[in-house]
XYZ file of C-alpha atoms in Angstrom:
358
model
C -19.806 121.044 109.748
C -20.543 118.619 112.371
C -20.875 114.615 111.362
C -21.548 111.801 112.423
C -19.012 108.615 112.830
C -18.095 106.235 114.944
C -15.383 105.660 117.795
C -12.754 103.082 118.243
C -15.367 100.770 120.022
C -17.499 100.988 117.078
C -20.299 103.353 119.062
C -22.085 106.651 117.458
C -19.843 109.850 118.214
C -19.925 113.233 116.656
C -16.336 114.636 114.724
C -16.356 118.404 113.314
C -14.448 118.868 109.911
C -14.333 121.560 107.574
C -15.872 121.557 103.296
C -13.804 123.989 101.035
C -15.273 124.363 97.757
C -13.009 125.408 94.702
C -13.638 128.836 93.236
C -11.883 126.928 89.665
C -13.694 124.770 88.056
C -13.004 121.140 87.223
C -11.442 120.465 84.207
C -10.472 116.439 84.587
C -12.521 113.871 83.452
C -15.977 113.016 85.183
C -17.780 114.490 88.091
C -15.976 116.883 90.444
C -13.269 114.950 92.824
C -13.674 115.178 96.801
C -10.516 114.850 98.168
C -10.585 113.421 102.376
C -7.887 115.271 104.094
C -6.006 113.768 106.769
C -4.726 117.027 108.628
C -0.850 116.005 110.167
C -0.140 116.777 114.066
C -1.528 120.148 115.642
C -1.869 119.259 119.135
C -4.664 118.011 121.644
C -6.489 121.335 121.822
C -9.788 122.384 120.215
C -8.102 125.839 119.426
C -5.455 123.926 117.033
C -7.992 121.766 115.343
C -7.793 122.341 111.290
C -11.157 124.169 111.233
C -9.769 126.734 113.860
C -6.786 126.618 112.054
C -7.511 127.278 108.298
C -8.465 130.888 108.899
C -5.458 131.280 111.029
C -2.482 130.222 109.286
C -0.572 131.190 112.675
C -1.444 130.800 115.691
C 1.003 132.151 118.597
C 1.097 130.918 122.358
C 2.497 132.724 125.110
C 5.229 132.678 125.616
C 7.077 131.534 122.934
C 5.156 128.544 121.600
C 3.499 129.029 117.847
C 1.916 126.186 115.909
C 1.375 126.829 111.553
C -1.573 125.291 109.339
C 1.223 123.662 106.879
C -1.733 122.013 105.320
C -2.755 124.815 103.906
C -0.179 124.500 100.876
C -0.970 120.883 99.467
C -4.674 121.941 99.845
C -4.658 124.833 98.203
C -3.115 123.098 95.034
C -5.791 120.807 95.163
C -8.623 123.584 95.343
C -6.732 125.629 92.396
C -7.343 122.389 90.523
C -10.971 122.667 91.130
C -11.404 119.395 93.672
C -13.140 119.715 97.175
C -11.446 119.383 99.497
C -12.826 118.155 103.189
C -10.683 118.107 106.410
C -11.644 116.165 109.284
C -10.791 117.697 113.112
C -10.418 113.714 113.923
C -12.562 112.707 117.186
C -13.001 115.115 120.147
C -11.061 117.976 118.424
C -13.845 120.776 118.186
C -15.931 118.063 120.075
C -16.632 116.590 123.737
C -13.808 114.531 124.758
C -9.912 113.900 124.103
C -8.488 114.035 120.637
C -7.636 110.350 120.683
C -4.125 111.079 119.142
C -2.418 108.309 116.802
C -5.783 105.982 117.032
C -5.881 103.711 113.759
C -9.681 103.105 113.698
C -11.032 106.419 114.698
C -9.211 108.877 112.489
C -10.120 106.201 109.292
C -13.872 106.210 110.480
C -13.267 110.204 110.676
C -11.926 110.621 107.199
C -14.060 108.753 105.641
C -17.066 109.922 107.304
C -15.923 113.677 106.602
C -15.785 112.257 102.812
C -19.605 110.716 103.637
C -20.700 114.718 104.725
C -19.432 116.394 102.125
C -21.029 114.958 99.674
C -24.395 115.160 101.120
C -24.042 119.233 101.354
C -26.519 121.105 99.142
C -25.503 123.048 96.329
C -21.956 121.590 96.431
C -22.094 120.326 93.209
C -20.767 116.760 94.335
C -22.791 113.791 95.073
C -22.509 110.600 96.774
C -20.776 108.918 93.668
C -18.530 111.692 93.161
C -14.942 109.859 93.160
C -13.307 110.874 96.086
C -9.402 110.490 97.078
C -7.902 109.718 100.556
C -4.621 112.105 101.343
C -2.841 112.736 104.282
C 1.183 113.049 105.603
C 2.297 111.950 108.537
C -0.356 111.843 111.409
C -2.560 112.893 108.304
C -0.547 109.745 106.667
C -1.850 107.481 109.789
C -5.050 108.711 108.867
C -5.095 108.159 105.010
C -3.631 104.824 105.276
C -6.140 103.810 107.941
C -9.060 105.097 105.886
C -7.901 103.225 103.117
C -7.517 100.290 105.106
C -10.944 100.266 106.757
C -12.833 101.666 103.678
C -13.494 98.172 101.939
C -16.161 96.938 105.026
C -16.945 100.536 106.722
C -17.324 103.051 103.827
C -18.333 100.630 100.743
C -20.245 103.346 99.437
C -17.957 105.969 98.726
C -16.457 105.299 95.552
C -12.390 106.138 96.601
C -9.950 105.876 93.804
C -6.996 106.013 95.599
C -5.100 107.199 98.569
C -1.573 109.124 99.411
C 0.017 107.438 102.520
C 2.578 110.539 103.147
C 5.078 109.176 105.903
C 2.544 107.612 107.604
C 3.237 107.007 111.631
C 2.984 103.666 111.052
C 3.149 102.741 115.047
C 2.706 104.584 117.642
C 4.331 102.657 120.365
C 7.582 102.394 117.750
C 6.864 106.773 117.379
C 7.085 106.255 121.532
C 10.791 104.661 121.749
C 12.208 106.192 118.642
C 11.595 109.410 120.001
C 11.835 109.171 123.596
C 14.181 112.122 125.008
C 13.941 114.288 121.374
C 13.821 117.784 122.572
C 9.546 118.751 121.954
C 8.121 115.271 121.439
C 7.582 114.801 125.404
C 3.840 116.517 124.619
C 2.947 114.346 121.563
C 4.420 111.147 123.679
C 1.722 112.620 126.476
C -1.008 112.850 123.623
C -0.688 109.416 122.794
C -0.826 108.324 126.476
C -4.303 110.254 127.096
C -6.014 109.371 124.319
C -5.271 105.414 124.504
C -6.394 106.251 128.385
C -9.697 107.589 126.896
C -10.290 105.255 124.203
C -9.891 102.158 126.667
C -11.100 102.540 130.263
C -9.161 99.231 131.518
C -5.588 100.513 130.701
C -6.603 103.438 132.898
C -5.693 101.803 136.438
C -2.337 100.212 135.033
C -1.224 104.101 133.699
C -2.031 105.175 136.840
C 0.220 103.034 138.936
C 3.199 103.472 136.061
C 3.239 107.242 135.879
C 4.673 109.313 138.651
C 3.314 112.914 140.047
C 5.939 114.338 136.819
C 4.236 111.888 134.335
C 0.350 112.422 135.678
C 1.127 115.893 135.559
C 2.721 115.906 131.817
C 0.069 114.261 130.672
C -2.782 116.761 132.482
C -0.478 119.289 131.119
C -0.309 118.434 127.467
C -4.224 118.089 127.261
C -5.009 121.478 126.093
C -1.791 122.070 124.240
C -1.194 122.610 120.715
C 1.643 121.127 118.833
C 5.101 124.064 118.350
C 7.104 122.109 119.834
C 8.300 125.412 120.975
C 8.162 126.814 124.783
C 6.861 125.149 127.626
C 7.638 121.309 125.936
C 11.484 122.041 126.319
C 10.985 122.332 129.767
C 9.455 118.941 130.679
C 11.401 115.786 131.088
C 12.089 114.351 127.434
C 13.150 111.063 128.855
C 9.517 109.503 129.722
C 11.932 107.095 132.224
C 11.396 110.141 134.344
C 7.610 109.731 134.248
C 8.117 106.211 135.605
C 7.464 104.659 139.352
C 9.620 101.995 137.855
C 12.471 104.395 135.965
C 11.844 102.191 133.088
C 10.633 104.068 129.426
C 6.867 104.207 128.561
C 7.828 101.055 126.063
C 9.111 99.148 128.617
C 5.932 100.279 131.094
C 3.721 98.931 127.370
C 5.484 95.895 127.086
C 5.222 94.315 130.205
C 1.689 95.467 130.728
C -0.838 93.524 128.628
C -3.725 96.051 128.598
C -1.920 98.673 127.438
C 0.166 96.493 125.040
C -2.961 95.126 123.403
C -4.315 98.833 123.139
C -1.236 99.711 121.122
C -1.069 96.342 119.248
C -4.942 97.848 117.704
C -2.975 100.926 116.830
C -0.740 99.313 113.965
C -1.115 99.954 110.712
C -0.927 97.203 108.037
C -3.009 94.452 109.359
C -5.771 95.072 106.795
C -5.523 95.853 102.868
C -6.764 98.464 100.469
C -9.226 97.831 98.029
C -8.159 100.907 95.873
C -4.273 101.906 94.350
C -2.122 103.534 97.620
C 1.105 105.524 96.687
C 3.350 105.562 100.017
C 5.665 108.122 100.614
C 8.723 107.932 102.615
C 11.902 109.835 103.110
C 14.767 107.613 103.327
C 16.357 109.973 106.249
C 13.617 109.979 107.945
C 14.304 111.109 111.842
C 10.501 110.579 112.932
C 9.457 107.378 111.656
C 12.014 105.342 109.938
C 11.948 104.338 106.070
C 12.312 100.585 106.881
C 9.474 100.560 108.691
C 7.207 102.307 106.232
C 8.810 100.032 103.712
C 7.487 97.112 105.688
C 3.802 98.364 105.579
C 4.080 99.155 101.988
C 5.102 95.048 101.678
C 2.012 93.836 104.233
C -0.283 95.882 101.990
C 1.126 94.085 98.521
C 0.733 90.857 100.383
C -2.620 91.518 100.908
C -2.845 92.235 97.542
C -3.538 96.088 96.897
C -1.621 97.959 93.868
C 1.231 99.938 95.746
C 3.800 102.440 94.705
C 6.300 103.031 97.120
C 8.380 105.806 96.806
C 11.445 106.354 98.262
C 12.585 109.853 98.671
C 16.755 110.472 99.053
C 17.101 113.703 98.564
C 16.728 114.983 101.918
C 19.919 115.073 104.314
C 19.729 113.482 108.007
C 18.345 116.068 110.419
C 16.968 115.913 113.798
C 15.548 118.485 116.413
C 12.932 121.102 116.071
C 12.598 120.483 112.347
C 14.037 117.316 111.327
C 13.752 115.307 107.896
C 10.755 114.113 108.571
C 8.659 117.540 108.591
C 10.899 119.056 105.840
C 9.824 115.928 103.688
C 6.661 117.292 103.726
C 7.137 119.880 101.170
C 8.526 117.369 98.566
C 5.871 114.963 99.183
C 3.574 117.452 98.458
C 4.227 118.515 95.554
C 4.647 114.640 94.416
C 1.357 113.591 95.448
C -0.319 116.269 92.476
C 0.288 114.126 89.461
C -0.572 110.686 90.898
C -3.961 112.510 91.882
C -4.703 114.045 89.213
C -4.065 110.330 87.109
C -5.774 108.100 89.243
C -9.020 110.351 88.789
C -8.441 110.044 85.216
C -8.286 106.563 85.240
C -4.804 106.163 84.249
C -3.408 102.624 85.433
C -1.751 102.725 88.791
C 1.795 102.014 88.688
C 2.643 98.862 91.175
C 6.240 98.340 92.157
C 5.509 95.415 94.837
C 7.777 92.793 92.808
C 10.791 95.029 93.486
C 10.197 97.865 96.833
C 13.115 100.156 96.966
């Protein structure tokens, strides 16, 4: 389906997502649940968007690049449950544009404006008061936890009862410096570069005059890529200091340059609070986005007074490189999220552990 939302400067844009209706039927309390999907990194290219990618499974790349709908597996639990489930393509995947990569406001407006269209299709069975759930790990956790966040003023109408904040990329320019020079991160690095380029004209001219020919040409590169990690993104530069007229790292380029360093500054979550119980996720070996961090947005969203569950996950050994802690934490996470569903659409009260945050 193609909906309507809005784009990080608040004007109309159109975002493609994808309605999956259960073949069970609902057996929990109530109407049937929708749950918003937050789809976790694919790439910048219309072919790896989640609605080319859900009949796929697999999709291979010449010459040895391959990108896999992981998704897939949490959503299918939810449809054998008998919810709906909709996944957004976020803005300009499947549409005109860039896939704005890591932008708070625009994947929130996307998720819950996927929620908004899903429950207007006929013969769905669901309606616009059907109680609907935000969900989403990692970008997808970005994405939940900045739907939840922005729900409260942009989205009053849908009635959410709750969101999973799955090791949410809390902050992109923090993702840029933690990772810098990880073999296969150079292209999402590039992502984030072209779509804050896209989403604010003015930091356009100061990205020009930072990047070198081998940065421009990353970045133009990366553009129609989708996200393996495999193949051609072991062959670029990792260290973005080699993008650089100055030598210095893309943080250093952000931090001296107040455009761009407002830009990113937009891009944190944790500024605003939920209105609805958020259970946050995070692996404590986490090589992509560090627990403390996560642990800190968990605290900003307590002090603004939403009922939090953080959950710490130890069980997971320290790994880095092509699969690292942070994408095998996935699986766990997962299969965590079922139960705290499944009870906050039955009204059971939310457990809160904001007096005491592992």
């Amino acid at each position: 389906m193609t909906y309507a939302s809005s784009t990080t400067n608040n004007s109309p844009t159109s975002v493609v997502g994808t309605y999956l209706e259960p073949l069970q039927p609902w057996t929990g309390p109530g109407a049937r649940p929708l749950i918003a999907y937050a789809g976790g990194t694919q790439g910048q290219s219309d072919q790896c968007a989640p609605s080319a990618m859900l009949s796929q499974g697999v999709q291979f790349q010449p010459p040895a690049d391959a990108i896999v709908e992981y998704d897939l597996a949490p959503i299918y639990q939810m449809l054998a449950r008998g919810m709906g489930v909709v996944i957004t393509d976020y803005h300009d995947m499947g549409a005109p544009g860039i896939h704005d990569f890591l932008n708070r406001k625009t994947q929130g407006y996307a998720v819950l404006d996927s929620a908004r269209a899903a429950l207007r299709l006929p013969g769905s069975g669901l309606n616009p008061r059907s109680p609907v759930m935000l969900y989403g790990y990692s970008q997808g956790g970005m994405g939940a936890g900045a739907a939840a966040e922005l729900q409260p003023k942009y989205a009053p109408d849908l009635n959410v009862r709750g969101a999973y904040v799955g090791a949410p990329l809390v902050d992109p320019e923090f993702y840029i410096g933690r990772n810098d020079g990880r073999p296969g991160v150079a292209p999402a690095i590039a992502w984030i570069l072209n779509g804050i380029a896209a989403d604010y004209p003015d930091t356009r001219p100061a990205l020009d005059a930072a990047l070198n020919n081998t940065g421009k040409g990353i970045l133009h590169d990366s553009m129609g890529k989708c996200g393996g990690g495999l193949g051609s993104s072991f062959v670029q530069p990792q260290n973005t200091s080699r993008w650089t007229t100055s030598g210095q790292p893309i943080t250093a380029v952000i931090d001296r340059t107040p455009v761009l360093k407002r830009a990113f500054d937009e891009q944190r979550l944790g500024g605003l609070g939920p209105s609805v119980p958020v259970r946050v996720y995070a692996a404590r070996n986490d090589d992509a986005m560090p627990y403390p961090l996560v642990r800190t947005l968990a605290a900003s969203w307590c002090g603004h007074g939403t009922p939090v569950q953080f959950q710490v996950d130890g069980s997971l050994p320290p790994m880095s490189g092509i699969v690292g802690t942070h994408d095998l934490a996935f699986f766990p996470s997962a299969a965590d999220s079922q139960q705290w569903i499944t009870d906050r659409l039955a009204n059971v009260p939310a457990p809160v552990n904001c007096g005491a945050l592992p």
